[in-house]
Amino acid sequence: MDGNGRWAEQRGSIRSVGHRAGAKAVQIAIEFCLEQGIGSLTLFAFSSENWNRPPEEVSTLMKLFLRMLDTEIEELHRRGVRIRFIGQRSDFAIELRDKMAWAEALTAGNSQLNLNIAGSYGGRWDIVNACRSLLASSPDPEAITEDSLGRHMALAGQPDPDLLIRTGGDFRISNFLLWQMAYTEFWFTPTLWPDITRKELMQAVADFAGRERRFGLTSEQIHGEQS
Ligand code: IPE
Ligand code: MG
């Protein structure tokens, strides 16, 4: 969800104005998934590296995060959204951690949409964390397989993402779901995150639907033709 800061700067506002506008765009994205029957949405809200931003900006983002939890969770629950947080939970203040745990418990039985919110998340962190957790249960190197390690990753039990949408005009993954995106389709747009619309999300999904996903196979294999 990139481009909040630039969105604000273009309007002569401070960056926090952009973050607040970005929070509104989150609602558009969730609404879109519910309407389209998309089963999972993972939002990259705050990266492991974002802690190094100026302290005022980090503090604004934490306050916004807390406010969103206070004001949005019950409505999301009513809509059947299951919320989970992925990332290094212990980096957050206790107040936020408590709210995250509360939101997860409240919505644990929901199944309309799996909403994963990545906070203090990094793809490299996820892989290292999974290795640590797997080795704690079995120190045998032979026990490390793609399947067993996958069961310790942040999105364990959930499908790998089909589509990554990156707003803000940059063409990079920025330490998002490195492990899980081995075969994810990418869609980039110069649109700044607060300007995202239902129409543009629809365009991204339509583009995705027209792609041939081969997962390392040949086109003939995918279509079941004789080679
Ligand atoms: C993304 O927007 C939001 C977060 C990282 C929380 P940015 O804040 O990165 O916006 P730009 O890239 O400066 O425009
Ligand atoms: Mg950015």
mmCIF file of N, CA, C and O in Angstrom, residues 16-74:
data_model
loop_
_atom_site.group_PDB
_atom_site.id
_atom_site.type_symbol
_atom_site.label_atom_id
_atom_site.label_comp_id
_atom_site.label_asym_id
_atom_site.label_seq_id
_atom_site.Cartn_x
_atom_site.Cartn_y
_atom_site.Cartn_z
ATOM 1 N N SER A 16 1.117 12.501 7.584
ATOM 2 C CA SER A 16 0.079 11.796 8.347
ATOM 3 C C SER A 16 -1.299 11.931 7.686
ATOM 4 O O SER A 16 -2.139 11.042 7.803
ATOM 5 N N VAL A 17 -1.505 13.041 6.965
ATOM 6 C CA VAL A 17 -2.774 13.212 6.232
ATOM 7 C C VAL A 17 -2.898 12.100 5.181
ATOM 8 O O VAL A 17 -3.967 11.517 4.976
ATOM 9 N N GLY A 18 -1.766 11.791 4.555
ATOM 10 C CA GLY A 18 -1.744 10.716 3.560
ATOM 11 C C GLY A 18 -2.032 9.359 4.198
ATOM 12 O O GLY A 18 -2.725 8.523 3.624
ATOM 13 N N HIS A 19 -1.501 9.136 5.384
ATOM 14 C CA HIS A 19 -1.742 7.851 6.054
ATOM 15 C C HIS A 19 -3.220 7.706 6.418
ATOM 16 O O HIS A 19 -3.784 6.615 6.328
ATOM 17 N N ARG A 20 -3.825 8.815 6.827
ATOM 18 C CA ARG A 20 -5.262 8.739 7.145
ATOM 19 C C ARG A 20 -6.086 8.443 5.888
ATOM 20 O O ARG A 20 -7.010 7.638 5.915
ATOM 21 N N ALA A 21 -5.692 9.069 4.781
ATOM 22 C CA ALA A 21 -6.383 8.796 3.512
ATOM 23 C C ALA A 21 -6.144 7.335 3.098
ATOM 24 O O ALA A 21 -7.043 6.679 2.553
ATOM 25 N N GLY A 22 -4.954 6.845 3.387
ATOM 26 C CA GLY A 22 -4.627 5.450 3.074
ATOM 27 C C GLY A 22 -5.513 4.480 3.839
ATOM 28 O O GLY A 22 -5.893 3.418 3.334
ATOM 29 N N ALA A 23 -5.864 4.847 5.053
ATOM 30 C CA ALA A 23 -6.739 3.987 5.865
ATOM 31 C C ALA A 23 -8.124 3.881 5.218
ATOM 32 O O ALA A 23 -8.758 2.819 5.260
ATOM 33 N N LYS A 24 -8.572 4.941 4.593
ATOM 34 C CA LYS A 24 -9.865 4.892 3.886
ATOM 35 C C LYS A 24 -9.790 3.950 2.685
ATOM 36 O O LYS A 24 -10.737 3.227 2.387
ATOM 37 N N ALA A 25 -8.632 3.982 2.022
ATOM 38 C CA ALA A 25 -8.447 3.100 0.863
ATOM 39 C C ALA A 25 -8.457 1.629 1.285
ATOM 40 O O ALA A 25 -8.875 0.756 0.521
ATOM 41 N N VAL A 26 -8.014 1.358 2.502
ATOM 42 C CA VAL A 26 -8.062 -0.015 3.020
ATOM 43 C C VAL A 26 -9.514 -0.504 3.025
ATOM 44 O O VAL A 26 -9.812 -1.635 2.652
ATOM 45 N N GLN A 27 -10.411 0.381 3.414
ATOM 46 C CA GLN A 27 -11.830 -0.002 3.435
ATOM 47 C C GLN A 27 -12.329 -0.330 2.031
ATOM 48 O O GLN A 27 -13.107 -1.273 1.856
ATOM 49 N N ILE A 28 -11.862 0.422 1.045
ATOM 50 C CA ILE A 28 -12.262 0.147 -0.350
ATOM 51 C C ILE A 28 -11.783 -1.248 -0.769
ATOM 52 O O ILE A 28 -12.524 -2.022 -1.371
ATOM 53 N N ALA A 29 -10.542 -1.563 -0.409
ATOM 54 C CA ALA A 29 -9.976 -2.859 -0.799
ATOM 55 C C ALA A 29 -10.716 -4.015 -0.121
ATOM 56 O O ALA A 29 -11.001 -5.039 -0.756
ATOM 57 N N ILE A 30 -11.045 -3.851 1.151
ATOM 58 C CA ILE A 30 -11.759 -4.914 1.870
ATOM 59 C C ILE A 30 -13.155 -5.092 1.265
ATOM 60 O O ILE A 30 -13.603 -6.217 1.015
ATOM 61 N N GLU A 31 -13.819 -3.982 1.033
ATOM 62 C CA GLU A 31 -15.153 -4.015 0.434
ATOM 63 C C GLU A 31 -15.122 -4.725 -0.919
ATOM 64 O O GLU A 31 -15.990 -5.540 -1.235
ATOM 65 N N PHE A 32 -14.098 -4.423 -1.694
ATOM 66 C CA PHE A 32 -13.945 -5.030 -3.016
ATOM 67 C C PHE A 32 -13.824 -6.559 -2.889
ATOM 68 O O PHE A 32 -14.475 -7.303 -3.623
ATOM 69 N N CYS A 33 -13.017 -7.012 -1.963
ATOM 70 C CA CYS A 33 -12.833 -8.467 -1.792
ATOM 71 C C CYS A 33 -14.129 -9.134 -1.361
ATOM 72 O O CYS A 33 -14.480 -10.210 -1.866
ATOM 73 N N LEU A 34 -14.839 -8.503 -0.448
ATOM 74 C CA LEU A 34 -16.105 -9.076 0.017
ATOM 75 C C LEU A 34 -17.097 -9.173 -1.146
ATOM 76 O O LEU A 34 -17.736 -10.197 -1.349
ATOM 77 N N GLU A 35 -17.167 -8.117 -1.916
ATOM 78 C CA GLU A 35 -18.113 -8.059 -3.035
ATOM 79 C C GLU A 35 -17.767 -9.077 -4.127
ATOM 80 O O GLU A 35 -18.652 -9.693 -4.718
ATOM 81 N N GLN A 36 -16.474 -9.280 -4.350
ATOM 82 C CA GLN A 36 -16.045 -10.183 -5.421
ATOM 83 C C GLN A 36 -15.859 -11.636 -4.963
ATOM 84 O O GLN A 36 -15.467 -12.484 -5.748
ATOM 85 N N GLY A 37 -16.073 -11.888 -3.704
ATOM 86 C CA GLY A 37 -15.885 -13.245 -3.204
ATOM 87 C C GLY A 37 -14.421 -13.676 -3.179
ATOM 88 O O GLY A 37 -14.112 -14.863 -3.292
ATOM 89 N N ILE A 38 -13.520 -12.729 -3.049
ATOM 90 C CA ILE A 38 -12.091 -13.050 -2.930
ATOM 91 C C ILE A 38 -11.852 -13.547 -1.507
ATOM 92 O O ILE A 38 -12.251 -12.910 -0.544
ATOM 93 N N GLY A 39 -11.224 -14.698 -1.378
ATOM 94 C CA GLY A 39 -11.152 -15.364 -0.079
ATOM 95 C C GLY A 39 -10.111 -14.807 0.877
ATOM 96 O O GLY A 39 -10.267 -14.915 2.104
ATOM 97 N N SER A 40 -9.050 -14.225 0.335
ATOM 98 C CA SER A 40 -7.964 -13.758 1.206
ATOM 99 C C SER A 40 -7.402 -12.433 0.732
ATOM 100 O O SER A 40 -7.220 -12.217 -0.469
ATOM 101 N N LEU A 41 -7.100 -11.599 1.686
ATOM 102 C CA LEU A 41 -6.451 -10.323 1.393
ATOM 103 C C LEU A 41 -5.364 -10.106 2.445
ATOM 104 O O LEU A 41 -5.636 -10.166 3.639
ATOM 105 N N THR A 42 -4.146 -9.884 1.981
ATOM 106 C CA THR A 42 -3.054 -9.585 2.917
ATOM 107 C C THR A 42 -2.549 -8.186 2.633
ATOM 108 O O THR A 42 -2.145 -7.885 1.507
ATOM 109 N N LEU A 43 -2.623 -7.345 3.623
ATOM 110 C CA LEU A 43 -2.229 -5.944 3.477
ATOM 111 C C LEU A 43 -0.876 -5.718 4.141
ATOM 112 O O LEU A 43 -0.682 -6.094 5.301
ATOM 113 N N PHE A 44 0.033 -5.085 3.384
ATOM 114 C CA PHE A 44 1.339 -4.764 3.969
ATOM 115 C C PHE A 44 1.215 -3.374 4.593
ATOM 116 O O PHE A 44 1.350 -2.362 3.925
ATOM 117 N N ALA A 45 0.931 -3.360 5.887
ATOM 118 C CA ALA A 45 0.642 -2.105 6.576
ATOM 119 C C ALA A 45 1.909 -1.424 7.097
ATOM 120 O O ALA A 45 2.016 -0.196 7.070
ATOM 121 N N PHE A 46 2.844 -2.227 7.587
ATOM 122 C CA PHE A 46 4.021 -1.644 8.251
ATOM 123 C C PHE A 46 5.144 -2.679 8.230
ATOM 124 O O PHE A 46 4.974 -3.789 8.721
ATOM 125 N N SER A 47 6.260 -2.302 7.633
ATOM 126 C CA SER A 47 7.340 -3.287 7.465
ATOM 127 C C SER A 47 8.325 -3.256 8.633
ATOM 128 O O SER A 47 8.363 -2.290 9.406
ATOM 129 N N SER A 48 9.132 -4.282 8.717
ATOM 130 C CA SER A 48 10.200 -4.340 9.729
ATOM 131 C C SER A 48 11.081 -3.096 9.616
ATOM 132 O O SER A 48 11.601 -2.600 10.618
ATOM 133 N N GLU A 49 11.241 -2.602 8.389
ATOM 134 C CA GLU A 49 12.138 -1.460 8.145
ATOM 135 C C GLU A 49 11.459 -0.118 8.432
ATOM 136 O O GLU A 49 12.137 0.891 8.641
ATOM 137 N N ASN A 50 10.117 -0.102 8.429
ATOM 138 C CA ASN A 50 9.408 1.171 8.655
ATOM 139 C C ASN A 50 9.650 1.752 10.049
ATOM 140 O O ASN A 50 9.442 2.945 10.274
ATOM 141 N N TRP A 51 10.120 0.914 10.984
ATOM 142 C CA TRP A 51 10.452 1.444 12.326
ATOM 143 C C TRP A 51 11.532 2.512 12.254
ATOM 144 O O TRP A 51 11.671 3.332 13.152
ATOM 145 N N ASN A 52 12.327 2.486 11.169
ATOM 146 C CA ASN A 52 13.427 3.452 11.034
ATOM 147 C C ASN A 52 12.990 4.788 10.443
ATOM 148 O O ASN A 52 13.820 5.661 10.214
ATOM 149 N N ARG A 53 11.696 4.962 10.193
ATOM 150 C CA ARG A 53 11.207 6.270 9.739
ATOM 151 C C ARG A 53 11.293 7.274 10.895
ATOM 152 O O ARG A 53 11.464 6.879 12.050
ATOM 153 N N PRO A 54 11.126 8.578 10.592
ATOM 154 C CA PRO A 54 11.182 9.560 11.689
ATOM 155 C C PRO A 54 10.191 9.182 12.800
ATOM 156 O O PRO A 54 9.083 8.733 12.499
ATOM 157 N N PRO A 55 10.599 9.350 14.070
ATOM 158 C CA PRO A 55 9.765 8.913 15.198
ATOM 159 C C PRO A 55 8.343 9.478 15.159
ATOM 160 O O PRO A 55 7.392 8.786 15.530
ATOM 161 N N GLU A 56 8.177 10.724 14.690
ATOM 162 C CA GLU A 56 6.816 11.313 14.649
ATOM 163 C C GLU A 56 5.934 10.522 13.694
ATOM 164 O O GLU A 56 4.746 10.318 13.962
ATOM 165 N N GLU A 57 6.531 10.090 12.575
ATOM 166 C CA GLU A 57 5.723 9.347 11.596
ATOM 167 C C GLU A 57 5.358 7.964 12.143
ATOM 168 O O GLU A 57 4.211 7.509 12.002
ATOM 169 N N VAL A 58 6.327 7.317 12.794
ATOM 170 C CA VAL A 58 6.045 5.998 13.384
ATOM 171 C C VAL A 58 4.927 6.148 14.415
ATOM 172 O O VAL A 58 3.972 5.358 14.441
ATOM 173 N N SER A 59 5.022 7.202 15.212
ATOM 174 C CA SER A 59 4.029 7.406 16.261
ATOM 175 C C SER A 59 2.644 7.674 15.658
ATOM 176 O O SER A 59 1.630 7.143 16.142
ATOM 177 N N THR A 60 2.592 8.466 14.584
ATOM 178 C CA THR A 60 1.315 8.705 13.893
ATOM 179 C C THR A 60 0.722 7.389 13.391
ATOM 180 O O THR A 60 -0.476 7.128 13.544
ATOM 181 N N LEU A 61 1.570 6.558 12.795
ATOM 182 C CA LEU A 61 1.081 5.290 12.249
ATOM 183 C C LEU A 61 0.565 4.373 13.350
ATOM 184 O O LEU A 61 -0.460 3.705 13.178
ATOM 185 N N MET A 62 1.241 4.366 14.497
ATOM 186 C CA MET A 62 0.794 3.518 15.610
ATOM 187 C C MET A 62 -0.558 4.003 16.140
ATOM 188 O O MET A 62 -1.441 3.202 16.441
ATOM 189 N N LYS A 63 -0.710 5.321 16.217
ATOM 190 C CA LYS A 63 -1.987 5.872 16.706
ATOM 191 C C LYS A 63 -3.114 5.529 15.733
ATOM 192 O O LYS A 63 -4.217 5.173 16.144
ATOM 193 N N LEU A 64 -2.807 5.637 14.459
ATOM 194 C CA LEU A 64 -3.799 5.332 13.428
ATOM 195 C C LEU A 64 -4.186 3.846 13.478
ATOM 196 O O LEU A 64 -5.358 3.484 13.376
ATOM 197 N N PHE A 65 -3.203 3.039 13.660
ATOM 198 C CA PHE A 65 -3.386 1.596 13.762
ATOM 199 C C PHE A 65 -4.331 1.277 14.943
ATOM 200 O O PHE A 65 -5.301 0.527 14.815
ATOM 201 N N LEU A 66 -4.043 1.902 16.068
ATOM 202 C CA LEU A 66 -4.847 1.693 17.272
ATOM 203 C C LEU A 66 -6.281 2.167 17.037
ATOM 204 O O LEU A 66 -7.250 1.483 17.403
ATOM 205 N N ARG A 67 -6.407 3.319 16.397
ATOM 206 C CA ARG A 67 -7.744 3.858 16.145
ATOM 207 C C ARG A 67 -8.547 2.971 15.191
ATOM 208 O O ARG A 67 -9.729 2.728 15.385
ATOM 209 N N MET A 68 -7.864 2.469 14.177
ATOM 210 C CA MET A 68 -8.533 1.566 13.229
ATOM 211 C C MET A 68 -9.041 0.317 13.949
ATOM 212 O O MET A 68 -10.131 -0.175 13.685
ATOM 213 N N LEU A 69 -8.217 -0.200 14.857
ATOM 214 C CA LEU A 69 -8.629 -1.388 15.600
ATOM 215 C C LEU A 69 -9.866 -1.078 16.444
ATOM 216 O O LEU A 69 -10.803 -1.873 16.511
ATOM 217 N N ASP A 70 -9.858 0.106 17.048
ATOM 218 C CA ASP A 70 -10.989 0.499 17.898
ATOM 219 C C ASP A 70 -12.268 0.697 17.097
ATOM 220 O O ASP A 70 -13.347 0.351 17.559
ATOM 221 N N THR A 71 -12.142 1.258 15.894
ATOM 222 C CA THR A 71 -13.361 1.671 15.188
ATOM 223 C C THR A 71 -13.835 0.680 14.126
ATOM 224 O O THR A 71 -15.008 0.696 13.782
ATOM 225 N N GLU A 72 -12.952 -0.164 13.608
ATOM 226 C CA GLU A 72 -13.341 -0.974 12.444
ATOM 227 C C GLU A 72 -13.635 -2.449 12.736
ATOM 228 O O GLU A 72 -14.337 -3.103 11.975
ATOM 229 N N ILE A 73 -13.045 -2.961 13.813
ATOM 230 C CA ILE A 73 -13.089 -4.420 14.000
ATOM 231 C C ILE A 73 -14.511 -4.964 14.131
ATOM 232 O O ILE A 73 -14.856 -5.989 13.518
ATOM 233 N N GLU A 74 -15.338 -4.277 14.896
ATOM 234 C CA GLU A 74 -16.675 -4.835 15.107
ATOM 235 C C GLU A 74 -17.476 -4.911 13.810
ATOM 236 O O GLU A 74 -18.176 -5.896 13.565
#
